[in-house]
Amino acid sequence: MSRFRSQRNEAFFNQNSRASQPVSLVAILREARLSGTLCITGKDLTSIPDDVFSDALEDGEAFWEVSPLVKLDLSFNKIAEIPHDIAMYKELKVVKLRGNNLTTLPSVLFTECNMIKHLDVSQNSLTEIQSDIRALLDVREILLSENKLPTIPFDFNALETLQ
């Protein structure tokens, strides 16, 4: 038997132990303001925390260092509703809401956040998609699988960039 198989590199196997520790919402939002990406997945959230829609800066943050939010991933939670406050993120390009409890999407997601290129709302309980989806002039991909949609809306014909 090789001597490499008998020795376990504990440092390697324990390097992710810090990643398993809970990260505060404050730290997640701070990182999102710097990177332009907000990712809160698999946390069993039933609603989006109000702090997500606050533009208040924490101590030590400078407004000129804040990046606009362009990617939002709230997948694999238990979110039942997207608040109309989502409209404040007009520069969103990627929205992932996969695996939640959504039954509908707010019209402002389409009319105010109309720069979306990728929208993933699969694995929800959507029964319809509003006609306002036509406002997504640059959308390339919409994932709708595993919902309760009886048909694909006719309004998808207006989405010329949809692949």
Short mmCIF file of N, CA, C and O in Angstrom, two decimals, residues 73-126:
data_model
loop_
_atom_site.label_atom_id
_atom_site.label_comp_id
_atom_site.label_asym_id
_atom_site.label_seq_id
_atom_site.Cartn_x
_atom_site.Cartn_y
_atom_site.Cartn_z
N ASP A 73 -29.45 35.94 -6.57
CA ASP A 73 -29.74 34.51 -6.50
C ASP A 73 -30.33 34.21 -5.12
O ASP A 73 -29.65 34.25 -4.11
N LEU A 74 -31.62 33.92 -5.10
CA LEU A 74 -32.34 33.56 -3.88
C LEU A 74 -32.92 32.16 -4.02
O LEU A 74 -33.97 31.85 -3.45
N SER A 75 -32.25 31.32 -4.75
CA SER A 75 -32.74 29.98 -5.05
C SER A 75 -32.78 29.09 -3.81
O SER A 75 -32.03 29.30 -2.85
N PHE A 76 -33.64 28.09 -3.89
CA PHE A 76 -33.75 27.02 -2.89
C PHE A 76 -34.01 27.55 -1.48
O PHE A 76 -33.35 27.19 -0.52
N ASN A 77 -34.98 28.43 -1.39
CA ASN A 77 -35.50 28.90 -0.12
C ASN A 77 -36.98 28.52 -0.09
O ASN A 77 -37.39 27.61 -0.80
N LYS A 78 -37.76 29.22 0.68
CA LYS A 78 -39.21 28.98 0.75
C LYS A 78 -39.96 30.29 0.55
O LYS A 78 -41.02 30.51 1.11
N ILE A 79 -39.41 31.14 -0.28
CA ILE A 79 -39.97 32.47 -0.51
C ILE A 79 -41.27 32.35 -1.29
O ILE A 79 -41.32 31.70 -2.34
N ALA A 80 -42.32 32.97 -0.78
CA ALA A 80 -43.64 32.88 -1.41
C ALA A 80 -43.97 34.12 -2.24
O ALA A 80 -44.85 34.06 -3.09
N GLU A 81 -43.26 35.21 -1.99
CA GLU A 81 -43.60 36.46 -2.69
C GLU A 81 -42.35 37.32 -2.87
O GLU A 81 -41.52 37.43 -1.98
N ILE A 82 -42.26 37.94 -4.04
CA ILE A 82 -41.20 38.90 -4.33
C ILE A 82 -41.79 40.29 -4.12
O ILE A 82 -42.74 40.66 -4.80
N PRO A 83 -41.27 41.06 -3.17
CA PRO A 83 -41.84 42.38 -2.91
C PRO A 83 -41.61 43.34 -4.07
O PRO A 83 -40.67 43.19 -4.85
N HIS A 84 -42.47 44.35 -4.14
CA HIS A 84 -42.35 45.36 -5.20
C HIS A 84 -41.07 46.18 -5.05
O HIS A 84 -40.64 46.84 -6.00
N ASP A 85 -40.44 46.11 -3.89
CA ASP A 85 -39.17 46.81 -3.67
C ASP A 85 -38.07 46.30 -4.60
O ASP A 85 -37.04 46.96 -4.76
N ILE A 86 -38.28 45.17 -5.23
CA ILE A 86 -37.30 44.65 -6.18
C ILE A 86 -37.04 45.66 -7.30
O ILE A 86 -35.98 45.66 -7.92
N ALA A 87 -37.97 46.57 -7.51
CA ALA A 87 -37.86 47.59 -8.56
C ALA A 87 -36.66 48.50 -8.36
O ALA A 87 -36.21 49.13 -9.31
N MET A 88 -36.13 48.56 -7.14
CA MET A 88 -34.97 49.44 -6.90
C MET A 88 -33.71 48.92 -7.59
O MET A 88 -32.75 49.65 -7.78
N TYR A 89 -33.72 47.66 -7.98
CA TYR A 89 -32.56 47.05 -8.63
C TYR A 89 -32.76 47.03 -10.15
O TYR A 89 -32.88 46.00 -10.77
N LYS A 90 -32.75 48.18 -10.74
CA LYS A 90 -33.02 48.35 -12.16
C LYS A 90 -31.92 47.79 -13.06
O LYS A 90 -32.14 47.61 -14.24
N GLU A 91 -30.75 47.52 -12.51
CA GLU A 91 -29.63 47.05 -13.32
C GLU A 91 -29.43 45.54 -13.24
O GLU A 91 -28.42 45.02 -13.72
N LEU A 92 -30.39 44.83 -12.68
CA LEU A 92 -30.29 43.37 -12.60
C LEU A 92 -30.19 42.76 -13.98
O LEU A 92 -30.96 43.10 -14.88
N LYS A 93 -29.26 41.84 -14.14
CA LYS A 93 -29.11 41.11 -15.40
C LYS A 93 -29.40 39.63 -15.22
O LYS A 93 -29.84 38.97 -16.14
N VAL A 94 -29.14 39.10 -14.02
CA VAL A 94 -29.37 37.69 -13.72
C VAL A 94 -30.24 37.62 -12.47
O VAL A 94 -29.89 38.18 -11.43
N VAL A 95 -31.37 36.92 -12.59
CA VAL A 95 -32.28 36.73 -11.45
C VAL A 95 -32.57 35.23 -11.35
O VAL A 95 -33.11 34.65 -12.29
N LYS A 96 -32.18 34.65 -10.22
CA LYS A 96 -32.41 33.23 -9.99
C LYS A 96 -33.29 33.08 -8.75
O LYS A 96 -32.88 33.43 -7.65
N LEU A 97 -34.49 32.56 -8.97
CA LEU A 97 -35.46 32.35 -7.89
C LEU A 97 -35.93 30.91 -7.88
O LEU A 97 -37.02 30.59 -7.44
N ARG A 98 -35.11 30.04 -8.34
CA ARG A 98 -35.41 28.62 -8.49
C ARG A 98 -35.69 27.96 -7.14
O ARG A 98 -35.06 28.26 -6.14
N GLY A 99 -36.65 27.04 -7.13
CA GLY A 99 -36.90 26.22 -5.96
C GLY A 99 -37.46 26.97 -4.77
O GLY A 99 -37.04 26.74 -3.64
N ASN A 100 -38.40 27.86 -5.00
CA ASN A 100 -39.08 28.58 -3.93
C ASN A 100 -40.57 28.21 -3.94
O ASN A 100 -40.94 27.19 -4.52
N ASN A 101 -41.40 29.02 -3.32
CA ASN A 101 -42.84 28.78 -3.28
C ASN A 101 -43.61 29.89 -3.98
O ASN A 101 -44.72 30.24 -3.58
N LEU A 102 -43.04 30.44 -5.03
CA LEU A 102 -43.67 31.56 -5.74
C LEU A 102 -44.88 31.09 -6.53
O LEU A 102 -44.82 30.09 -7.24
N THR A 103 -45.97 31.83 -6.40
CA THR A 103 -47.16 31.55 -7.21
C THR A 103 -47.35 32.61 -8.29
O THR A 103 -48.05 32.39 -9.26
N THR A 104 -46.70 33.76 -8.09
CA THR A 104 -46.78 34.84 -9.06
C THR A 104 -45.51 35.68 -8.96
O THR A 104 -44.78 35.60 -7.97
N LEU A 105 -45.27 36.46 -9.99
CA LEU A 105 -44.12 37.38 -10.01
C LEU A 105 -44.67 38.80 -10.13
O LEU A 105 -45.63 39.03 -10.87
N PRO A 106 -44.09 39.76 -9.44
CA PRO A 106 -44.59 41.13 -9.54
C PRO A 106 -44.27 41.72 -10.92
O PRO A 106 -43.22 41.46 -11.49
N SER A 107 -45.18 42.52 -11.42
CA SER A 107 -44.99 43.16 -12.73
C SER A 107 -43.73 44.02 -12.76
O SER A 107 -43.08 44.12 -13.80
N VAL A 108 -43.39 44.63 -11.61
CA VAL A 108 -42.21 45.50 -11.59
C VAL A 108 -40.92 44.74 -11.87
O VAL A 108 -39.94 45.33 -12.31
N LEU A 109 -40.92 43.43 -11.65
CA LEU A 109 -39.74 42.64 -11.98
C LEU A 109 -39.45 42.73 -13.48
O LEU A 109 -38.30 42.71 -13.89
N PHE A 110 -40.48 42.88 -14.27
CA PHE A 110 -40.32 42.98 -15.72
C PHE A 110 -40.22 44.43 -16.20
O PHE A 110 -39.40 44.76 -17.04
N THR A 111 -41.06 45.29 -15.64
CA THR A 111 -41.13 46.67 -16.14
C THR A 111 -40.02 47.55 -15.61
O THR A 111 -39.53 48.41 -16.33
N GLU A 112 -39.61 47.36 -14.36
CA GLU A 112 -38.56 48.19 -13.77
C GLU A 112 -37.17 47.57 -13.88
O GLU A 112 -36.19 48.28 -13.97
N CYS A 113 -37.11 46.27 -13.85
CA CYS A 113 -35.82 45.55 -13.95
C CYS A 113 -35.70 44.96 -15.36
O CYS A 113 -35.42 43.78 -15.54
N ASN A 114 -35.91 45.80 -16.34
CA ASN A 114 -36.03 45.31 -17.72
C ASN A 114 -34.69 45.05 -18.42
O ASN A 114 -34.66 44.81 -19.61
N MET A 115 -33.59 45.04 -17.66
CA MET A 115 -32.29 44.69 -18.24
C MET A 115 -31.95 43.22 -18.03
O MET A 115 -30.86 42.75 -18.38
N ILE A 116 -32.88 42.46 -17.46
CA ILE A 116 -32.65 41.05 -17.16
C ILE A 116 -32.34 40.28 -18.44
O ILE A 116 -33.08 40.37 -19.41
N LYS A 117 -31.26 39.50 -18.39
CA LYS A 117 -30.89 38.64 -19.51
C LYS A 117 -31.16 37.16 -19.20
O LYS A 117 -31.38 36.37 -20.09
N HIS A 118 -31.10 36.80 -17.92
CA HIS A 118 -31.31 35.41 -17.50
C HIS A 118 -32.29 35.42 -16.33
O HIS A 118 -32.04 36.05 -15.30
N LEU A 119 -33.40 34.70 -16.47
CA LEU A 119 -34.42 34.61 -15.42
C LEU A 119 -34.71 33.14 -15.17
O LEU A 119 -35.15 32.43 -16.07
N ASP A 120 -34.44 32.69 -13.95
CA ASP A 120 -34.70 31.30 -13.58
C ASP A 120 -35.75 31.28 -12.47
O ASP A 120 -35.47 31.65 -11.33
N VAL A 121 -36.95 30.89 -12.83
CA VAL A 121 -38.04 30.75 -11.86
C VAL A 121 -38.57 29.32 -11.87
O VAL A 121 -39.73 29.07 -11.56
N SER A 122 -37.73 28.39 -12.23
CA SER A 122 -38.13 26.99 -12.27
C SER A 122 -38.34 26.46 -10.85
O SER A 122 -37.90 27.06 -9.87
N GLN A 123 -39.04 25.36 -10.76
CA GLN A 123 -39.33 24.68 -9.49
C GLN A 123 -40.06 25.58 -8.49
O GLN A 123 -39.69 25.69 -7.33
N ASN A 124 -41.09 26.25 -8.96
CA ASN A 124 -41.96 27.06 -8.12
C ASN A 124 -43.39 26.59 -8.33
O ASN A 124 -43.61 25.48 -8.80
N SER A 125 -44.35 27.43 -8.02
CA SER A 125 -45.77 27.09 -8.21
C SER A 125 -46.46 28.14 -9.06
O SER A 125 -47.62 28.47 -8.83
N LEU A 126 -45.74 28.69 -10.03
CA LEU A 126 -46.30 29.72 -10.89
C LEU A 126 -47.44 29.15 -11.73
O LEU A 126 -47.31 28.08 -12.32
#
